[in-house]
Short mmCIF file of C-alpha atoms in Angstrom, two decimals:
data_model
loop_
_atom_site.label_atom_id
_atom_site.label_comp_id
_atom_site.label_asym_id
_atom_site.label_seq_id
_atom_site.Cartn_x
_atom_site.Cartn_y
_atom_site.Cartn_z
CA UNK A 1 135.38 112.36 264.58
CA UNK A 2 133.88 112.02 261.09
CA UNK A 3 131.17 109.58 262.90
CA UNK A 4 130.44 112.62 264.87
CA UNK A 5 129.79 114.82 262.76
CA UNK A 6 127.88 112.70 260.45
CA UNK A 7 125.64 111.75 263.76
CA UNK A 8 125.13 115.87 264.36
CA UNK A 9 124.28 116.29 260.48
CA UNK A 10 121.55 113.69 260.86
CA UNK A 11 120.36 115.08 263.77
CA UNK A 12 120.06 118.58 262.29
CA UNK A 13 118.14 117.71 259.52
CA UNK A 14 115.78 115.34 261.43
CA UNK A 15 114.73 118.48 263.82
CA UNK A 16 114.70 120.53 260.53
CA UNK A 17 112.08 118.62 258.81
CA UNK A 18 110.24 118.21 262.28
CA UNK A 19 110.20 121.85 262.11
CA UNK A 20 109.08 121.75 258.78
CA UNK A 21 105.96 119.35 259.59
CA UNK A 22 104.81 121.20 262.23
CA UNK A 23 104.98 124.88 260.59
CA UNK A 24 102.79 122.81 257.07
CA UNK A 25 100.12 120.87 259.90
CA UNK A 26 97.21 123.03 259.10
CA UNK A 27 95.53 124.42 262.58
CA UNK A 28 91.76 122.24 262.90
CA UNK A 29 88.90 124.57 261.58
CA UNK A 30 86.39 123.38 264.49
CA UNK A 31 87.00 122.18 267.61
CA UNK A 32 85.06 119.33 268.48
CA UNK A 33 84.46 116.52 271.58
CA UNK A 34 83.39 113.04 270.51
CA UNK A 35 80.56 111.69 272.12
CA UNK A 36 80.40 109.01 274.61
CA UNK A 37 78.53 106.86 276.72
CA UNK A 38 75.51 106.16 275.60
CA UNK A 39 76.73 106.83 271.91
CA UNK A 40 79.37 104.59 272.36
CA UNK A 41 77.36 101.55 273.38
CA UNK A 42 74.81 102.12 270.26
CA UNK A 43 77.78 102.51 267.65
CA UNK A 44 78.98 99.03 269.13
CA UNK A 45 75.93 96.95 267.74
CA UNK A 46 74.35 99.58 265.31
CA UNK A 47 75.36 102.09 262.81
CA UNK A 48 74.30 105.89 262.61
CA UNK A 49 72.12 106.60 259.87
CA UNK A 50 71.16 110.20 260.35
CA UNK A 51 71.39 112.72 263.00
CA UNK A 52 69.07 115.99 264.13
CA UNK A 53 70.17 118.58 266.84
CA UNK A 54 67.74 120.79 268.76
CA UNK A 55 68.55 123.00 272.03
CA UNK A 56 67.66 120.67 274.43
CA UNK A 57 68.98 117.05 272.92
CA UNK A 58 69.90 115.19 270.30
CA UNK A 59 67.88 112.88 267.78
CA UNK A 60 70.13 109.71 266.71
CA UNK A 61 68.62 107.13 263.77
CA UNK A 62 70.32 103.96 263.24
CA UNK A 63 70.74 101.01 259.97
CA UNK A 64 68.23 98.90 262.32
CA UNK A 65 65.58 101.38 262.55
CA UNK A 66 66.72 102.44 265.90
CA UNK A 67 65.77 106.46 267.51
CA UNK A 68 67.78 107.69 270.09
CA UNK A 69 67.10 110.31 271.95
CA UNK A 70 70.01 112.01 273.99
CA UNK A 71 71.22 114.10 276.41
CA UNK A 72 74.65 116.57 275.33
CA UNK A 73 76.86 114.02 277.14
CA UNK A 74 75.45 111.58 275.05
CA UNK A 75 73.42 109.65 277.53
CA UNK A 76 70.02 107.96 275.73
CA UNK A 77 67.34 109.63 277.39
CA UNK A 78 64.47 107.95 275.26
CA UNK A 79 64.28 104.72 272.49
CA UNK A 80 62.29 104.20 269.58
CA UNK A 81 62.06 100.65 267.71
CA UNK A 82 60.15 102.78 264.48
CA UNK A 83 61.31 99.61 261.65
CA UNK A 84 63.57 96.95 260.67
CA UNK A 85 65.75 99.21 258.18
CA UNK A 86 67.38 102.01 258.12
CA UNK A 87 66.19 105.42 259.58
CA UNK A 88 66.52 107.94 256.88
CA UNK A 89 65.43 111.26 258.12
CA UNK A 90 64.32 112.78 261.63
CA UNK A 91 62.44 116.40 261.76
CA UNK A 92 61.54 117.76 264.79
CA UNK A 93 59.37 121.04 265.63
CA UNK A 94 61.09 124.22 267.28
CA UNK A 95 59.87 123.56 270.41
CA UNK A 96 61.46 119.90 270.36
CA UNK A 97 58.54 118.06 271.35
CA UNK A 98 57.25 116.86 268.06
CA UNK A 99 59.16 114.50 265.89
CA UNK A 100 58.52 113.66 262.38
CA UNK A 101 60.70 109.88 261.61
CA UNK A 102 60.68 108.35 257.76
CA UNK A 103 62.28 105.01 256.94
CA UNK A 104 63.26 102.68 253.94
CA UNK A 105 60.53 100.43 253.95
CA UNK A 106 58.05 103.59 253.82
CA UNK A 107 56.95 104.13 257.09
CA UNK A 108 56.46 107.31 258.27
CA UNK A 109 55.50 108.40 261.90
CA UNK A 110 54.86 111.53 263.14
CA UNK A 111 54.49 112.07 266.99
CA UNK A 112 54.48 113.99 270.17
CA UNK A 113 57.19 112.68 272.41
CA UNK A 114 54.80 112.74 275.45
CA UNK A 115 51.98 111.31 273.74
CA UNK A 116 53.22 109.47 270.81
CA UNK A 117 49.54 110.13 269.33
CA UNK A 118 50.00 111.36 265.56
CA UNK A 119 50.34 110.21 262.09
CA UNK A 120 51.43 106.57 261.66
CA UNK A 121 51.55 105.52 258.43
CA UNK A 122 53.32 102.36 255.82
CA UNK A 123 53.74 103.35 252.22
CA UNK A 124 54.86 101.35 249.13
CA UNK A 125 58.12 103.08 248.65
CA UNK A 126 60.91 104.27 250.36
CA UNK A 127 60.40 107.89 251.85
CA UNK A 128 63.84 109.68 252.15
CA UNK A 129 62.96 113.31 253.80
CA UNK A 130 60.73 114.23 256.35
CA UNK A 131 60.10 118.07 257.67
CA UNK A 132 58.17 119.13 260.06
CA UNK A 133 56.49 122.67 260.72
CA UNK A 134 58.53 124.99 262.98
CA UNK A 135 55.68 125.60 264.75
CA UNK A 136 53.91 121.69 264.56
CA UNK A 137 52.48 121.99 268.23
CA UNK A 138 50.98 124.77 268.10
CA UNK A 139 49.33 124.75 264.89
CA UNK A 140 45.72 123.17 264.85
CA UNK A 141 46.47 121.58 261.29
CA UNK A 142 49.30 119.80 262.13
CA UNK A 143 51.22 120.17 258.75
CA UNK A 144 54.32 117.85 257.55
CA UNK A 145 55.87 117.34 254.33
CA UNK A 146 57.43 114.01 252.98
CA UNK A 147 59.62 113.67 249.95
CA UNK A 148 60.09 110.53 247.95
CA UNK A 149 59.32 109.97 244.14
CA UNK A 150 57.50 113.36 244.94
CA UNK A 151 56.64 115.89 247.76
CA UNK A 152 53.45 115.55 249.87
CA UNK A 153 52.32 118.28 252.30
CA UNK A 154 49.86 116.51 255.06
CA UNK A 155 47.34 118.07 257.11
CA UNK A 156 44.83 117.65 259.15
CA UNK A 157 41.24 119.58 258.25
CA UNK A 158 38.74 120.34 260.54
CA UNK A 159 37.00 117.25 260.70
CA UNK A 160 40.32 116.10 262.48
CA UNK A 161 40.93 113.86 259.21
CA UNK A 162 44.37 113.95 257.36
CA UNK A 163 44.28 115.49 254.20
CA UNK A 164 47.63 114.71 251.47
CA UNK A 165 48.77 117.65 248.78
CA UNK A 166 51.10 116.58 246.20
CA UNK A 167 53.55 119.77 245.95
CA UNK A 168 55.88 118.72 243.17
CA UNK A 169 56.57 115.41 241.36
CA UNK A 170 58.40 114.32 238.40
CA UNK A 171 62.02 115.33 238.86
CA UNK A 172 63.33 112.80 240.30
CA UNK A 173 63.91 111.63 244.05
CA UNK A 174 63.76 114.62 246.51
CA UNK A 175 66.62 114.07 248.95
CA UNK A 176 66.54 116.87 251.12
CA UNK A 177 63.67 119.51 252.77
CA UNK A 178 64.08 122.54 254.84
CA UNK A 179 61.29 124.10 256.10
CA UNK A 180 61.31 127.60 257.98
CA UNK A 181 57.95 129.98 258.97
CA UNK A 182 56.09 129.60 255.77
CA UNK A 183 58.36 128.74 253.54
CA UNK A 184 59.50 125.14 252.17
CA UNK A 185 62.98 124.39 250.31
CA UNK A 186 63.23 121.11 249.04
CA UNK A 187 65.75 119.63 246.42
CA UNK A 188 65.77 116.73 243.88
CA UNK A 189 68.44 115.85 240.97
CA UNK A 190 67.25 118.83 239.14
CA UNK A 191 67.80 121.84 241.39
CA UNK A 192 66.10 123.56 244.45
CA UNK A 193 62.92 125.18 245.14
CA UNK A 194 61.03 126.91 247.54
CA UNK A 195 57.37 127.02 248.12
CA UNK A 196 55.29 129.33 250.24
CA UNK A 197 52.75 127.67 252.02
CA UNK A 198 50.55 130.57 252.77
CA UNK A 199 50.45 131.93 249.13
CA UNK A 200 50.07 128.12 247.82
CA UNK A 201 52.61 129.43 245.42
CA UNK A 202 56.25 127.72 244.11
CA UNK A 203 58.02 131.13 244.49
CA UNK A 204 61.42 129.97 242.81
CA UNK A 205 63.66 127.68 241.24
CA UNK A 206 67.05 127.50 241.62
CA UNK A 207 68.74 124.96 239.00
CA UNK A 208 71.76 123.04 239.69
CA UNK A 209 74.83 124.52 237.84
CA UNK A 210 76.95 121.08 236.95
CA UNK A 211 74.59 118.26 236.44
CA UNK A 212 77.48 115.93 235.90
CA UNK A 213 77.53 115.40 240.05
CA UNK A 214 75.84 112.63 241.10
CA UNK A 215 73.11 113.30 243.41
CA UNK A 216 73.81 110.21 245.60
CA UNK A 217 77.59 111.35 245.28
CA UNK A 218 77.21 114.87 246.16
CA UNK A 219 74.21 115.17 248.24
CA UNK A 220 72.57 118.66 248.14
CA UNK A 221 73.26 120.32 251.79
CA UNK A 222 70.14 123.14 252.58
CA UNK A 223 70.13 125.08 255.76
CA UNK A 224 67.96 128.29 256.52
CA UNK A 225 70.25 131.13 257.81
CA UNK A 226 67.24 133.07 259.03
CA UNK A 227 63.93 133.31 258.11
CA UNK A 228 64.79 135.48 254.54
CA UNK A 229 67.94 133.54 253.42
CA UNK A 230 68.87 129.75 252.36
CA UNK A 231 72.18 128.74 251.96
CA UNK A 232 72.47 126.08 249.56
CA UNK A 233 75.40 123.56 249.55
CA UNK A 234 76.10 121.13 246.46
CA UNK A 235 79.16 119.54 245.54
CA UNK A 236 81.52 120.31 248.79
CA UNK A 237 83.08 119.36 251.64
CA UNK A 238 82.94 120.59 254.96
CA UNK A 239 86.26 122.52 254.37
CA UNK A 240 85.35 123.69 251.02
CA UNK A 241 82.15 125.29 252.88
CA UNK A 242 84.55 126.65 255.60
CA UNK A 243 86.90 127.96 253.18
CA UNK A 244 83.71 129.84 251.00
CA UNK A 245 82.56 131.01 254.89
CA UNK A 246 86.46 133.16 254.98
CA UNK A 247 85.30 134.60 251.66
CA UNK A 248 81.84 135.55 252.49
CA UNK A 249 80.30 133.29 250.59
CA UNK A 250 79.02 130.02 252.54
CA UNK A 251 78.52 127.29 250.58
CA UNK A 252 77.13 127.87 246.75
CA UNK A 253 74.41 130.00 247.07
CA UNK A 254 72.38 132.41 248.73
CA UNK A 255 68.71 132.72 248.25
CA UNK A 256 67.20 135.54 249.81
CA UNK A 257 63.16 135.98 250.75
CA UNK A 258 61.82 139.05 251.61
CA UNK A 259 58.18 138.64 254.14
CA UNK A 260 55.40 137.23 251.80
CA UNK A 261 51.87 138.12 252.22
CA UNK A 262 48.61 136.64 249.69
CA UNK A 263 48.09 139.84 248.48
CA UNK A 264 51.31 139.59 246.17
CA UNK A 265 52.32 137.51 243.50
CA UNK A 266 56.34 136.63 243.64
CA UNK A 267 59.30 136.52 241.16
CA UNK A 268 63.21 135.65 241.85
CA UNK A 269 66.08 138.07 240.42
CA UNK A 270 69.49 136.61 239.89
CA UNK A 271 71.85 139.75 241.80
CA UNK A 272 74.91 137.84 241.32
CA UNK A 273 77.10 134.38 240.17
CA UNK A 274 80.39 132.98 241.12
CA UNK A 275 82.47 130.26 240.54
CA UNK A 276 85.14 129.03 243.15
CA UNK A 277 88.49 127.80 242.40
CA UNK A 278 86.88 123.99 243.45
CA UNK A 279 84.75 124.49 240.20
CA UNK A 280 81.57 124.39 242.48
CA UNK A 281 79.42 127.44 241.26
CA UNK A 282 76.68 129.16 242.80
CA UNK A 283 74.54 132.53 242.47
CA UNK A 284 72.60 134.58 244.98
CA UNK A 285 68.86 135.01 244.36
CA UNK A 286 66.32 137.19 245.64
CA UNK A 287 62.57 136.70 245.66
CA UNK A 288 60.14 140.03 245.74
#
């Protein structure tokens, strides 16, 4: 009888901290469906190295200088041997028929998917962001930004002849660029900025807040919300950004842009600062 009871005890308090577990598993933030077939065969001789996402497919670089172009089932639609190393960045225009590619050994392609006529070019350093413009194809100078040891706009003039601009240099290795309409975010080890390519003008500065995070550590995240507002990650995790998007405040930072024309010059008010319980900090910026 006693071996009874001492079997039903167990078996209550197994089922109670079942019961337990399942109320404390936390509910998934995203849902989300790995991708297959052709995926699957790349990842089996290769490693991913950087990804881009436009409407129609998907833009896969690889450790062995490998581009994939795919379908949303993951089927490889299109294959580019670009170098022997790794594939650090792919940009591609808004109408996802120009692609800007940058490896570690310095080469840097840029190239219309039907034509592959472009910009082909082999420098003497690594190049770790590339950015097209939104509007590439359509735009008779062809303009493309590159960030290294500094950032380079390119464009061609009208004798059909590319034409290099040094934007900003001297801070460091720029790790990420973000380019939407006419304006260019890029960020280093020092902080974030934003240029306006009609104006020719930097418009603002944002600097980073804790300096003791390593760059190659915490990587700074950029994404353009619309065309008036950048959303600046640095320091967090996809959950910590998920948890900052319940409290209205994605990421660490809003910068907002009102519409730019040459006729005025620009400065950047500071309308507000936080800090978050993950001792990330960020403010909210705008630029008149």
């Amino acid at each position: 009888m006693a071996e009874v009871e001492e079997q039903g005890r167990k078996s209550s308090e197994e089922s109670s901290d079942d019961s337990e577990e399942e109320e404390n598993e936390e509910e998934p933030k995203l849902k989300y469906e790995r991708l297959t077939n052709g995926v699957t065969e790349i990842l089996q001789k290769d490693a991913a190295s950087c990804m881009t996402v436009h409407d129609k497919f998907l833009a896969l670089g690889t450790h062995f200088g490998k581009v994939f172009l795919l379908d949303i089932q993951g089927n490889v639609t299109q294959k580019f041997d670009i170098s022997p190393v790794k594939i650090n960045q792919i940009s591609l225009d808004d109408s996802g028929e120009h692609v800007g590619i940058c490896s570690e050994d310095g080469k840097v392609q840029v190239f219309g998917l039907y034509t592959r006529e472009g910009f082909h070019e082999n420098f003497d350093c690594p190049i770790k962001i590339v950015a097209l413009h939104p509007q590439f194809g359509r735009s008779s100078s062809k303009q493309f930004v590159t960030g290294g040891s500094k950032l380079q706009l390119y464009e061609r003039n009208w004798l059909n002849r590319w034409k290099t601009l040094t934007l900003h240099e001297g801070e460091g290795t720029i790790t990420n660029i973000k380019w939407k309409a006419n304006l260019i975010a890029w960020a280093n080890s020092v902080g974030v900025k934003i240029y306006d390519i009609s104006t020719r003008q930097r418009i603002t500065n944002v600097l980073r807040d804790n300096a003791s995070l390593r760059p190659d550590m915490y990587p700074c995240s950029l994404c353009w919300k619309d065309s008036t507002t950048l959303v600046i990650g640095w320091g967090t995790s996809v959950k910590d950004a998920l948890n900052k998007v319940k409290l209205s405040i994605p990421f660490d930072a809003y910068v907002l842009v009102n519409p730019l024309s040459a006729s005025f010059r620009c400065y950047s008010l500071i309308l507000r600062s936080f800090h978050s319980l993950e001792n990330h900090s960020g403010k909210i910026f705008t630029v008149i």
